[in-house]
Amino acid sequence: MNETLAINAAPSALDPLVRVNGVTLQYKTPDHLVTATYRVTFEIDAGDRLVLLGPSGCGKSTILKAIAGFIKPVEGDVRLRNKIITGPGPDRMMVFQEFDQLLPWKKVLGNVMYPMTINGISESEAKARALDAIDKVKLSKFVDVYPHMLSGGMKQRVAIARAMAMKPDVLLMDEPYAALDALTRRKMQDELLQLWDEVGFTLVFVTHSIEEALVVGSRIVVLSPHPGQVNAEVNCQHMGQDFRDTPEFQALAKRISRMLFDDAPTAS
Amino acid sequence: MTDLSHRFAPSPRPEFERKVTAPAELGDVAKPLSMVERIVNISAVRRGVILVFIALFWEVYARWLNNPLSFPTFLDTLEALRDGIASGIIPQRLMITLQTLVAGYFIGLVIAAILTSVAVTTRIGTDLLATLTAMFNPLPAIALLPLALLWFGLGRPSLIFVIIHSVLWAVALNMHSGFLAVSDTLRMAGRTFGLRGLRLVIGILIPAAFPAILSGLKIGWAFAWRTLIAAELVFGVSSGQGGLGWYIFENRNTLDTAAVFAGLLTVMTVGLLIEAVIFRFIEARTVRRWGMQRG
Ligand SMILES: Nc1ncnc2c1ncn2[C@@H]1O[C@H](COP(=O)(O)OP(=O)(O)O)[C@@H](O)[C@H]1O
Ligand SMILES: [Mg+2]
């Protein structure tokens, strides 16, 4: 969309930043073995806004958790800069759907600073970076407030600021706006895009809303219903909020909707 | 469309759009409460009023009963309390009791913390804790007295042993269930920050479980306090060093009922003070400030 963006978006090496390679993920419960995703493959380039889109229960969160390093694939691997991911780490910060991801015992500033201070960033630099990130999500007035006094949307903004301030290689967001009202959600989507314009990070964004996927993403990986497999990859680089009413947007939305609902393999 | 909608639909009202007043011009959006409202909002004031009524009722009833041997009046009790404090006996007994209590309480807490840490980090630890608490929690501490006497003899070590028993299981149980209740989201957040093992426990689990831990501490304290007073009543004296329970027992033997009441009043007051001052203070500075507990 603009100059800085093009620079930031350029891949730094020949390899993609993240490669999800034939990943099968399973949960072991006491009496079941649940296959959440089956041989999922996609790549994330630096500067991507990659959206994982699929119906509820298709394994989107599970894929995100695998990238974050919480779950090990039973088949295939997930690589960051060509190195296999073995566990969670601050180079892949995650923003969750739940509002309780903030530490209730720390004020907004403390919450944003915490991951930095425990990772050996000096107090003063952490503070400067935290204040900057909080400013970017427009919460400067609430620096000294405990999370329980914030609205849901504000809490999500703090979580985003906390993740951004760490300057992770990838920002993982798991339906971060799903629990918000429609108005706030729209505003938050705009803010996220604006932030991306300013900072130029790499984003993996999970949603089950086609519209949200089109607005937020630059590329969409469409997953089939449970167990999730990659159904399609769609480009939507130029579909901002302003495009919602264009025929182009509607057509693409319809196309994706057909993928999701019509030729879905009969789910169990 | 249908008959129904036709019958029940109200006639449409006129539409309009208008400018609202800017919040700055509205005046009192937030206004301080009046003096009376603020005073009534202090729970200490409301509870104080209840206490005054109880004292009044006590005085009136005791006077009407007129039997100081079995039920002294409130004022007589106060007098006995004053004498006891002035002569230094009650403070001295109280100190002995508190020293024993604090020693037992903290040893109990440390063991509980160790046991819970093992329980949250290993599966065998979980089983160990579950089994031990299931076995020992239902066992009243007082029931261990005879055994304690046998092992540690008359005096402080026996008392400390019973206190540890009364504190340990309740606190460990609370801490453990507090840890288990910490949400997955918070745990995962902590792990993406790069925390694991003991750092995760200290950085995330303990503060997140703090409401449960604190209530465990409170329950443990209450158990310890009651257990100790009761234990002292039974065998609290060794080398002339009796605590508050012993003070009560002594005075009953000499039929100084007002002093017995004074002792009981001291037990209640100290228990209340610790509850209402120390624990309330910790609560106000932590879980309530963090919005993890209302009140
Ligand atoms: N902790 C778990 N234990 C067992 N099965 C799970 C667990 N979490 C998710 N699943 C199952 O894995 C599948 C994918 O879940 P999830 O990744 O949460 O889906 P999505 O985020 O796309 O809604 C679902 O069928 C779900 O039932
Ligand atoms: Mg999900």
Coordinates of C-alpha atoms and ligand atoms in Angstrom, one line a residue:
Chain A
M1 CA 0.0 0.0 0.0
N2 CA 2.9 2.4 0.6
E3 CA 6.7 2.6 0.4
T4 CA 7.7 1.6 3.9
L5 CA 5.4 -1.3 3.7
A6 CA 6.9 -2.6 0.5
I7 CA 10.4 -2.6 2.2
N8 CA 9.2 -4.3 5.3
A9 CA 7.2 -6.9 3.4
A10 CA 10.2 -8.0 1.4
P11 CA 11.4 -11.4 2.6
S12 CA 14.8 -11.1 4.3
A13 CA 16.1 -14.4 2.9
L14 CA 15.2 -16.9 0.2
D15 CA 13.4 -19.1 2.7
P16 CA 9.9 -18.2 4.0
L17 CA 9.9 -16.9 7.6
V18 CA 7.7 -19.8 8.8
R19 CA 7.1 -23.1 7.0
V20 CA 4.3 -25.3 8.2
N21 CA 5.2 -28.5 6.4
G22 CA 2.8 -31.5 6.2
V23 CA 1.7 -31.0 9.8
T24 CA -0.7 -33.5 11.4
L25 CA -1.7 -32.6 14.9
Q26 CA -3.5 -34.8 17.3
Y27 CA -4.9 -34.6 20.8
K28 CA -4.8 -37.5 23.1
T29 CA -7.7 -37.7 25.5
P30 CA -8.2 -40.5 28.0
D31 CA -10.4 -42.4 25.6
H32 CA -9.9 -40.8 22.2
L33 CA -7.3 -39.8 19.7
V34 CA -8.5 -36.7 18.0
T35 CA -6.9 -35.7 14.8
A36 CA -7.2 -31.9 14.7
T37 CA -5.4 -31.2 11.4
Y38 CA -4.2 -33.5 8.6
R39 CA -1.1 -32.8 6.6
V40 CA -1.4 -29.0 6.6
T41 CA 1.2 -27.2 4.5
F42 CA 1.6 -23.4 4.0
E43 CA 4.3 -20.8 4.2
I44 CA 4.4 -17.4 5.8
D45 CA 6.7 -14.7 4.4
A46 CA 8.0 -11.9 6.3
G47 CA 5.4 -9.1 6.2
D48 CA 2.5 -11.4 5.5
R49 CA -0.9 -11.0 7.0
L50 CA -1.8 -14.6 6.8
V51 CA -5.3 -15.6 7.8
L52 CA -6.3 -19.1 8.8
L53 CA -9.9 -19.3 8.0
G54 CA -12.2 -22.2 8.6
P55 CA -15.3 -23.4 10.4
S56 CA -15.3 -23.8 14.2
G57 CA -13.4 -26.9 15.3
C58 CA -11.4 -27.3 12.1
G59 CA -8.1 -27.0 14.0
K60 CA -7.2 -23.3 13.5
S61 CA -6.2 -22.7 17.1
T62 CA -4.4 -26.0 17.1
I63 CA -2.2 -24.9 14.1
L64 CA -1.5 -21.7 15.9
K65 CA -0.5 -23.5 19.0
A66 CA 1.8 -25.6 16.9
I67 CA 3.5 -22.5 15.5
A68 CA 3.7 -21.1 19.0
G69 CA 5.3 -24.4 20.1
F70 CA 2.8 -25.7 22.5
I71 CA 1.9 -28.8 20.5
K72 CA 4.4 -31.0 18.6
P73 CA 3.2 -32.4 15.3
V74 CA 2.9 -36.1 15.0
E75 CA 3.8 -35.8 11.3
G76 CA 5.7 -33.0 9.5
D77 CA 7.3 -30.0 11.2
V78 CA 7.0 -26.3 11.7
R79 CA 10.1 -24.2 11.0
L80 CA 10.9 -20.7 11.9
R81 CA 13.8 -19.4 9.7
N82 CA 14.3 -23.0 8.7
K83 CA 14.8 -24.1 12.3
I84 CA 12.4 -26.6 13.7
I85 CA 10.2 -25.2 16.5
T86 CA 10.5 -27.2 19.6
G87 CA 8.8 -25.0 22.2
P88 CA 7.2 -21.7 23.0
G89 CA 9.3 -18.6 23.0
P90 CA 9.2 -14.9 22.9
D91 CA 10.0 -14.8 19.2
R92 CA 6.5 -15.8 18.5
M93 CA 4.1 -13.8 20.7
M94 CA 0.5 -14.8 20.8
V95 CA -2.7 -12.8 21.4
F96 CA -5.5 -15.0 22.6
Q97 CA -9.3 -14.7 22.2
E98 CA -9.8 -14.7 26.0
F99 CA -9.7 -11.4 27.8
D100 CA -8.0 -13.1 30.8
Q101 CA -4.7 -13.3 29.0
L102 CA -3.5 -10.1 30.8
L103 CA -1.9 -10.5 34.2
P104 CA -4.5 -9.0 36.6
W105 CA -1.9 -8.2 39.2
K106 CA 0.0 -5.8 36.9
K107 CA -1.1 -2.5 35.6
V108 CA -1.2 -1.9 31.8
L109 CA 2.4 -0.7 31.7
G110 CA 3.6 -3.6 33.8
N111 CA 1.8 -6.0 31.6
V112 CA 3.4 -4.7 28.5
M113 CA 6.8 -4.5 30.1
Y114 CA 6.7 -7.9 31.7
P115 CA 7.7 -10.2 28.8
M116 CA 10.6 -7.8 28.0
T117 CA 12.0 -7.6 31.5
I118 CA 12.0 -11.3 32.0
N119 CA 13.8 -11.7 28.7
G120 CA 16.7 -9.5 29.8
I121 CA 15.7 -6.2 28.2
S122 CA 16.8 -3.4 30.5
E123 CA 14.1 -1.7 32.6
S124 CA 14.5 1.6 30.9
E125 CA 14.4 0.3 27.4
A126 CA 11.4 -2.0 28.2
K127 CA 9.6 1.0 29.6
A128 CA 10.3 3.1 26.5
R129 CA 9.2 0.4 24.2
A130 CA 6.1 -0.4 26.3
L131 CA 5.0 3.2 26.3
D132 CA 5.5 3.4 22.6
A133 CA 3.5 0.3 22.0
I134 CA 0.7 1.5 24.3
D135 CA 0.7 4.7 22.5
K136 CA 0.3 2.9 19.2
V137 CA -2.8 1.1 20.4
K138 CA -4.1 4.4 21.7
L139 CA -4.1 3.6 25.4
S140 CA -1.7 6.1 26.7
K141 CA -4.3 7.4 29.1
F142 CA -4.6 4.0 30.8
V143 CA -1.0 3.2 31.5
D144 CA -1.5 3.2 35.2
V145 CA -4.7 1.2 35.3
Y146 CA -5.3 -2.5 36.3
P147 CA -6.7 -4.7 33.6
H148 CA -10.0 -5.3 35.4
M149 CA -10.9 -1.7 34.8
L150 CA -10.6 -2.0 31.1
S151 CA -13.3 -2.9 28.5
G152 CA -12.8 -6.1 26.5
G153 CA -11.6 -4.2 23.4
M154 CA -9.1 -2.3 25.5
K155 CA -7.8 -5.5 27.1
Q156 CA -7.2 -6.9 23.6
R157 CA -5.4 -3.7 22.6
V158 CA -3.1 -4.1 25.7
A159 CA -2.5 -7.7 24.7
I160 CA -1.5 -6.6 21.2
A161 CA 0.7 -3.9 22.6
R162 CA 2.4 -6.4 24.9
A163 CA 3.0 -8.7 21.9
M164 CA 4.2 -5.9 19.6
A165 CA 6.6 -4.4 22.1
M166 CA 8.5 -7.7 22.2
K167 CA 9.1 -7.2 18.4
P168 CA 8.5 -10.9 17.7
D169 CA 9.3 -12.6 14.4
V170 CA 5.6 -13.5 14.1
L171 CA 2.6 -12.2 15.8
L172 CA 0.0 -14.9 16.3
M173 CA -3.6 -13.9 16.9
D174 CA -6.3 -16.4 17.7
E175 CA -9.7 -14.9 17.0
P176 CA -8.7 -11.9 19.1
Y177 CA -11.8 -10.0 18.2
A178 CA -14.4 -12.8 18.3
A179 CA -15.7 -11.8 21.7
L180 CA -16.1 -8.2 20.9
D181 CA -19.2 -6.4 19.7
A182 CA -19.4 -5.7 15.9
L183 CA -18.6 -2.0 16.2
T184 CA -15.6 -2.4 18.3
R185 CA -14.4 -5.3 16.2
R186 CA -14.5 -3.2 13.1
K187 CA -12.5 -0.4 14.8
M188 CA -10.0 -2.9 16.1
Q189 CA -9.5 -4.3 12.6
D190 CA -8.8 -0.9 11.2
E191 CA -6.4 -0.2 14.0
L192 CA -4.6 -3.5 13.4
L193 CA -4.1 -2.7 9.7
Q194 CA -2.9 0.8 10.6
L195 CA -0.5 -0.6 13.0
W196 CA 0.8 -3.0 10.4
D197 CA 1.2 -0.1 8.0
E198 CA 3.3 1.7 10.6
V199 CA 5.4 -1.1 12.0
G200 CA 5.3 -3.8 9.3
F201 CA 5.2 -7.0 11.3
T202 CA 4.4 -10.5 10.2
L203 CA 0.9 -11.6 11.3
V204 CA -0.9 -14.9 11.5
F205 CA -4.5 -14.3 12.2
V206 CA -7.1 -16.9 13.0
T207 CA -10.8 -16.2 12.4
H208 CA -14.0 -18.0 11.3
S209 CA -15.4 -14.9 9.8
I210 CA -15.0 -14.6 6.0
E211 CA -15.4 -10.9 6.1
E212 CA -12.8 -10.4 8.8
A213 CA -10.4 -12.7 6.9
L214 CA -10.8 -10.5 3.8
V215 CA -10.4 -7.3 5.6
V216 CA -7.5 -8.2 7.8
G217 CA -5.6 -10.6 5.6
S218 CA -3.3 -10.3 2.7
R219 CA -3.5 -14.0 2.1
I220 CA -6.1 -16.5 3.3
V221 CA -5.5 -20.2 4.0
V222 CA -8.9 -21.8 3.8
L223 CA -9.2 -24.9 5.9
S224 CA -11.7 -27.7 5.5
P225 CA -14.0 -28.8 8.4
H226 CA -12.6 -31.1 11.0
P227 CA -10.0 -32.6 10.6
G228 CA -8.6 -29.5 9.1
Q229 CA -6.8 -29.7 5.7
V230 CA -5.8 -26.9 3.4
N231 CA -8.6 -26.3 1.0
A232 CA -7.4 -23.3 -0.8
E233 CA -5.1 -20.3 -0.6
V234 CA -6.6 -17.0 -1.7
N235 CA -4.9 -13.6 -2.1
C236 CA -6.8 -10.6 -0.8
Q237 CA -4.0 -8.0 -0.6
H238 CA -6.2 -5.1 -1.5
M239 CA -9.3 -5.7 0.4
G240 CA -9.4 -3.2 3.2
Q241 CA -12.4 -2.1 5.2
D242 CA -13.4 0.3 2.5
F243 CA -13.9 -2.5 0.1
R244 CA -16.6 -4.2 2.1
D245 CA -19.3 -3.0 -0.3
T246 CA -17.5 -3.5 -3.6
P247 CA -18.6 -6.3 -5.9
E248 CA -15.0 -7.6 -5.9
F249 CA -15.2 -8.2 -2.1
Q250 CA -18.6 -9.7 -2.3
A251 CA -17.5 -12.1 -5.1
L252 CA -14.5 -13.2 -3.2
A253 CA -16.5 -13.7 -0.1
K254 CA -19.0 -15.8 -2.0
R255 CA -16.2 -17.8 -3.5
I256 CA -14.7 -18.6 -0.1
S257 CA -18.1 -19.3 1.3
R258 CA -18.7 -21.8 -1.4
M259 CA -15.4 -23.5 -0.5
L260 CA -16.3 -23.6 3.1
F261 CA -19.9 -24.9 2.9
D262 CA -20.6 -26.4 -0.5
D263 CA -17.8 -28.8 -1.4
A264 CA -16.9 -29.6 2.2
P265 CA -16.1 -33.3 2.5
T266 CA -18.7 -34.9 4.7
A267 CA -17.5 -34.2 8.1
S268 CA -17.7 -36.8 10.9
Chain B
M1 CA -48.1 -9.5 6.9
T2 CA -50.0 -11.9 9.0
D3 CA -52.9 -11.3 11.2
L4 CA -50.8 -11.4 14.3
S5 CA -48.3 -8.7 13.4
H6 CA -51.2 -6.6 12.3
R7 CA -53.0 -6.9 15.5
F8 CA -50.0 -6.4 17.9
A9 CA -47.7 -4.0 16.0
P10 CA -47.8 -0.5 17.6
S11 CA -48.4 2.4 15.2
P12 CA -45.0 3.8 14.1
R13 CA -43.6 6.8 15.9
P14 CA -42.0 9.7 14.0
E15 CA -38.2 9.4 13.4
F16 CA -35.7 12.0 14.4
E17 CA -32.0 12.8 14.6
R18 CA -30.6 15.4 16.9
K19 CA -27.3 16.7 18.5
V20 CA -26.5 15.5 22.0
T21 CA -25.0 17.7 24.6
A22 CA -21.2 17.3 24.8
P23 CA -20.2 15.4 28.0
A24 CA -18.1 18.4 29.1
E25 CA -21.2 20.6 29.3
L26 CA -23.3 18.1 31.2
G27 CA -22.0 19.1 34.6
D28 CA -22.1 16.4 37.2
V29 CA -21.1 13.2 35.4
A30 CA -19.3 11.9 38.4
K31 CA -20.0 13.5 41.7
P32 CA -18.5 12.8 45.1
L33 CA -20.7 11.1 47.7
S34 CA -22.0 12.9 50.7
M35 CA -20.4 12.6 54.1
V36 CA -23.1 10.4 55.5
E37 CA -23.0 8.1 52.5
R38 CA -19.3 7.8 52.7
I39 CA -19.4 6.9 56.4
V40 CA -22.1 4.3 55.9
N41 CA -20.0 2.8 53.1
I42 CA -17.2 2.0 55.6
S43 CA -17.9 -1.5 56.7
A44 CA -15.9 -1.0 59.9
V45 CA -18.5 1.6 60.9
R46 CA -21.5 -0.6 60.2
R47 CA -19.9 -3.5 62.1
G48 CA -18.9 -1.3 65.0
V49 CA -22.5 -0.4 65.4
I50 CA -23.5 -4.0 65.6
L51 CA -20.8 -4.6 68.3
V52 CA -22.1 -1.7 70.4
F53 CA -25.6 -3.3 70.3
I54 CA -24.2 -6.7 71.3
A55 CA -22.3 -5.1 74.3
L56 CA -25.5 -3.3 75.3
F57 CA -27.5 -6.5 75.2
W58 CA -24.9 -8.4 77.1
E59 CA -24.8 -5.8 79.9
V60 CA -28.6 -5.6 80.2
Y61 CA -29.0 -9.4 80.2
A62 CA -26.2 -10.0 82.7
R63 CA -27.6 -7.4 85.1
W64 CA -31.0 -9.0 84.8
L65 CA -29.6 -12.4 85.4
N66 CA -27.5 -11.1 88.4
N67 CA -25.3 -14.2 88.7
P68 CA -21.6 -13.0 88.3
L69 CA -20.3 -16.5 89.0
S70 CA -21.8 -17.9 85.8
F71 CA -22.4 -14.8 83.7
P72 CA -20.5 -11.6 84.6
T73 CA -21.6 -8.3 83.1
F74 CA -19.9 -6.6 80.2
L75 CA -18.5 -3.9 82.5
D76 CA -17.1 -6.4 85.0
T77 CA -15.5 -8.3 82.1
L78 CA -13.9 -5.1 80.9
E79 CA -12.6 -4.4 84.3
A80 CA -11.1 -7.9 84.6
L81 CA -9.6 -7.4 81.2
R82 CA -8.1 -4.0 82.2
D83 CA -6.7 -5.6 85.4
G84 CA -5.3 -8.4 83.5
I85 CA -3.6 -6.1 81.0
A86 CA -2.4 -3.7 83.6
S87 CA -0.8 -6.5 85.7
G88 CA 0.9 -7.7 82.5
I89 CA -0.5 -11.2 82.8
I90 CA -2.7 -11.1 79.7
P91 CA -0.1 -9.5 77.4
Q92 CA 2.5 -12.1 78.6
R93 CA 0.2 -15.0 78.0
L94 CA -0.8 -13.6 74.7
M95 CA 2.8 -13.3 73.7
I96 CA 3.5 -16.9 74.6
T97 CA 0.4 -18.0 72.6
L98 CA 1.4 -15.9 69.6
Q99 CA 5.0 -17.1 69.5
T100 CA 3.9 -20.7 69.5
L101 CA 1.3 -19.9 66.9
V102 CA 3.6 -18.1 64.5
A103 CA 6.2 -20.8 64.7
G104 CA 3.7 -23.5 64.0
Y105 CA 2.0 -21.5 61.3
F106 CA 5.1 -20.7 59.3
I107 CA 6.5 -24.2 59.5
G108 CA 3.1 -25.5 58.3
L109 CA 3.1 -23.0 55.4
V110 CA 6.6 -24.0 54.3
I111 CA 5.7 -27.7 54.3
A112 CA 2.5 -26.9 52.5
A113 CA 4.3 -24.9 49.9
I114 CA 6.9 -27.6 49.3
L115 CA 4.2 -30.3 49.1
T116 CA 2.1 -28.2 46.6
S117 CA 5.1 -27.4 44.5
V118 CA 5.9 -31.1 44.2
A119 CA 2.2 -31.7 43.5
V120 CA 1.9 -29.2 40.6
T121 CA 5.1 -30.4 39.0
T122 CA 4.9 -34.1 39.2
R123 CA 2.1 -36.6 38.9
I124 CA 3.3 -38.7 41.8
G125 CA 3.4 -35.5 43.8
T126 CA -0.3 -34.9 43.0
D127 CA -1.2 -38.4 44.2
L128 CA 0.9 -38.0 47.3
L129 CA -0.8 -34.7 48.2
A130 CA -4.3 -36.1 47.4
T131 CA -3.7 -39.2 49.5
L132 CA -2.2 -37.4 52.5
T133 CA -4.8 -34.7 52.6
A134 CA -7.6 -37.2 52.3
M135 CA -6.1 -39.1 55.2
F136 CA -5.2 -36.3 57.5
N137 CA -7.5 -33.5 56.8
P138 CA -10.5 -35.1 58.5
L139 CA -8.4 -35.8 61.6
P140 CA -9.0 -33.0 64.2
A141 CA -5.7 -31.6 65.4
I142 CA -6.8 -32.0 69.0
A143 CA -7.1 -35.8 68.4
L144 CA -3.4 -35.8 67.9
L145 CA -2.7 -34.3 71.3
P146 CA -2.2 -37.5 73.2
L147 CA 0.2 -38.8 70.6
A148 CA 2.1 -35.4 70.5
L149 CA 2.4 -35.6 74.2
L150 CA 3.9 -39.0 74.0
W151 CA 6.4 -38.0 71.3
F152 CA 7.4 -34.5 72.3
G153 CA 6.4 -34.3 76.0
L154 CA 4.5 -31.5 77.7
G155 CA 5.0 -28.0 76.3
R156 CA 5.7 -26.1 73.2
P157 CA 7.0 -28.7 70.7
S158 CA 3.8 -30.7 71.1
L159 CA 1.7 -27.5 70.6
I160 CA 3.7 -26.7 67.5
F161 CA 3.2 -30.2 66.1
V162 CA -0.6 -29.9 66.4
I163 CA -0.6 -26.5 64.9
I164 CA 1.4 -27.7 61.9
H165 CA -1.1 -30.5 61.5
S166 CA -4.0 -28.1 61.6
V167 CA -2.5 -25.7 59.1
L168 CA -0.8 -27.9 56.6
W169 CA -3.6 -29.8 55.0
A170 CA -6.0 -27.0 54.6
V171 CA -3.4 -24.7 53.2
A172 CA -2.0 -27.3 50.8
L173 CA -5.4 -28.2 49.6
N174 CA -6.3 -24.6 48.9
M175 CA -3.0 -23.8 47.2
H176 CA -3.2 -26.8 45.0
S177 CA -6.8 -26.2 43.8
G178 CA -5.8 -22.6 43.3
F179 CA -2.9 -23.6 41.0
L180 CA -5.2 -26.0 39.1
A181 CA -7.7 -23.3 38.6
V182 CA -5.3 -21.0 36.8
S183 CA -6.6 -20.6 33.2
D184 CA -4.8 -22.3 30.3
T185 CA -4.7 -18.9 28.6
L186 CA -2.6 -17.4 31.4
R187 CA -0.3 -20.4 31.5
M188 CA 0.2 -20.3 27.7
A189 CA 0.8 -16.5 27.9
G190 CA 3.5 -17.1 30.5
R191 CA 5.1 -19.8 28.4
T192 CA 5.2 -17.6 25.3
F193 CA 7.1 -15.0 27.4
G194 CA 9.7 -17.8 27.8
L195 CA 8.8 -18.8 31.4
R196 CA 9.0 -22.4 32.4
G197 CA 9.4 -24.5 35.5
L198 CA 9.9 -22.7 38.7
R199 CA 9.9 -19.3 37.0
L200 CA 6.5 -20.0 35.6
V201 CA 5.3 -21.0 39.1
I202 CA 6.6 -17.8 40.7
G203 CA 5.9 -15.4 37.8
I204 CA 2.4 -16.6 36.8
L205 CA 0.9 -19.4 38.9
I206 CA 1.4 -18.0 42.4
P207 CA 0.0 -14.5 41.7
A208 CA -2.8 -16.0 39.5
A209 CA -3.7 -18.4 42.3
F210 CA -3.3 -15.8 45.0
P211 CA -7.0 -15.5 45.9
A212 CA -7.1 -19.2 46.6
I213 CA -3.7 -19.1 48.4
L214 CA -4.8 -16.2 50.5
S215 CA -8.0 -17.9 51.5
G216 CA -5.9 -20.9 52.4
L217 CA -3.8 -18.8 54.6
K218 CA -6.8 -17.4 56.3
I219 CA -8.4 -20.8 56.9
G220 CA -5.0 -22.1 58.1
W221 CA -4.7 -19.2 60.5
A222 CA -8.2 -19.7 61.9
F223 CA -7.6 -23.4 62.3
A224 CA -4.3 -22.8 64.0
W225 CA -5.7 -20.2 66.4
R226 CA -8.6 -22.4 67.5
T227 CA -6.5 -25.5 67.8
L228 CA -3.9 -23.7 69.9
I229 CA -6.3 -22.2 72.4
A230 CA -8.0 -25.5 72.8
A231 CA -4.7 -27.4 73.2
E232 CA -3.5 -24.9 75.7
L233 CA -6.6 -25.4 77.7
V234 CA -5.8 -29.1 77.9
F235 CA -2.1 -29.1 78.6
G236 CA -0.8 -25.7 77.9
V237 CA 1.5 -25.2 80.8
S238 CA 5.1 -26.2 80.9
S239 CA 7.7 -24.7 83.3
G240 CA 5.2 -22.0 84.2
Q241 CA 4.8 -20.8 80.6
G242 CA 1.1 -21.1 79.8
G243 CA -0.6 -19.2 77.0
L244 CA -4.1 -17.6 76.8
G245 CA -5.8 -21.0 76.9
W246 CA -4.1 -21.8 80.1
Y247 CA -5.1 -18.4 81.5
I248 CA -8.7 -19.2 80.8
F249 CA -8.4 -22.6 82.4
E250 CA -6.6 -21.3 85.5
N251 CA -9.3 -18.6 86.2
R252 CA -12.1 -21.1 85.8
N253 CA -10.5 -23.2 88.4
T254 CA -10.5 -20.3 90.8
L255 CA -14.1 -19.4 89.7
D256 CA -13.0 -16.0 88.6
T257 CA -15.5 -16.0 85.8
A258 CA -15.0 -12.4 84.8
A259 CA -11.4 -13.2 84.1
V260 CA -12.4 -16.2 82.1
F261 CA -14.6 -13.9 80.0
A262 CA -11.7 -11.4 79.7
G263 CA -9.6 -14.3 78.4
L264 CA -12.2 -15.3 75.9
L265 CA -12.7 -11.7 74.9
T266 CA -8.9 -11.5 74.3
V267 CA -9.0 -14.6 72.1
M268 CA -11.9 -13.2 70.1
T269 CA -10.3 -9.7 69.7
V270 CA -6.9 -11.0 68.7
G271 CA -8.5 -13.4 66.2
L272 CA -10.7 -10.6 64.8
L273 CA -7.8 -8.2 64.6
I274 CA -5.7 -10.5 62.7
E275 CA -8.6 -11.3 60.4
A276 CA -9.8 -7.8 60.0
V277 CA -6.6 -5.9 60.0
I278 CA -3.7 -8.1 58.7
F279 CA -5.6 -10.3 56.2
R280 CA -7.9 -7.5 55.1
F281 CA -4.9 -5.3 54.5
I282 CA -3.2 -8.0 52.4
E283 CA -6.5 -8.5 50.5
A284 CA -7.0 -4.8 49.8
R285 CA -3.5 -4.4 48.6
T286 CA -3.7 -7.5 46.4
V287 CA -6.7 -9.5 45.2
R288 CA -9.2 -6.7 45.5
R289 CA -6.9 -4.1 43.9
W290 CA -6.4 -6.5 41.1
G291 CA -10.1 -7.1 40.7
M292 CA -9.7 -10.8 41.3
Q293 CA -12.1 -10.6 44.3
R294 CA -14.8 -8.3 45.0
G295 CA -15.8 -6.9 48.4
Ligands
LIG1 N1 -7.4 -29.9 24.5 C1 -8.0 -30.7 23.6 N2 -8.2 -32.0 23.8 C2 -8.8 -32.8 22.9 N3 -9.3 -32.3 21.8 C3 -9.2 -31.0 21.5 C4 -8.6 -30.1 22.4 N4 -8.6 -28.9 21.9 C5 -9.2 -29.0 20.7 N5 -9.6 -30.3 20.4 C6 -10.2 -30.8 19.2 O1 -9.4 -30.5 18.1 C7 -10.2 -30.0 17.1 C8 -9.7 -28.6 16.6 O2 -9.9 -27.7 17.7 P1 -9.5 -26.2 17.6 O3 -8.1 -26.1 17.0 O4 -9.7 -25.5 18.9 O5 -10.5 -25.7 16.5 P2 -10.8 -24.2 16.0 O6 -9.8 -23.3 16.7 O7 -10.6 -24.2 14.5 O8 -12.2 -23.9 16.4 C9 -11.7 -30.0 17.6 O9 -12.3 -31.1 17.0 C10 -11.6 -30.1 19.0 O10 -12.6 -30.8 19.6
MG2 MG -10.2 -21.7 18.1

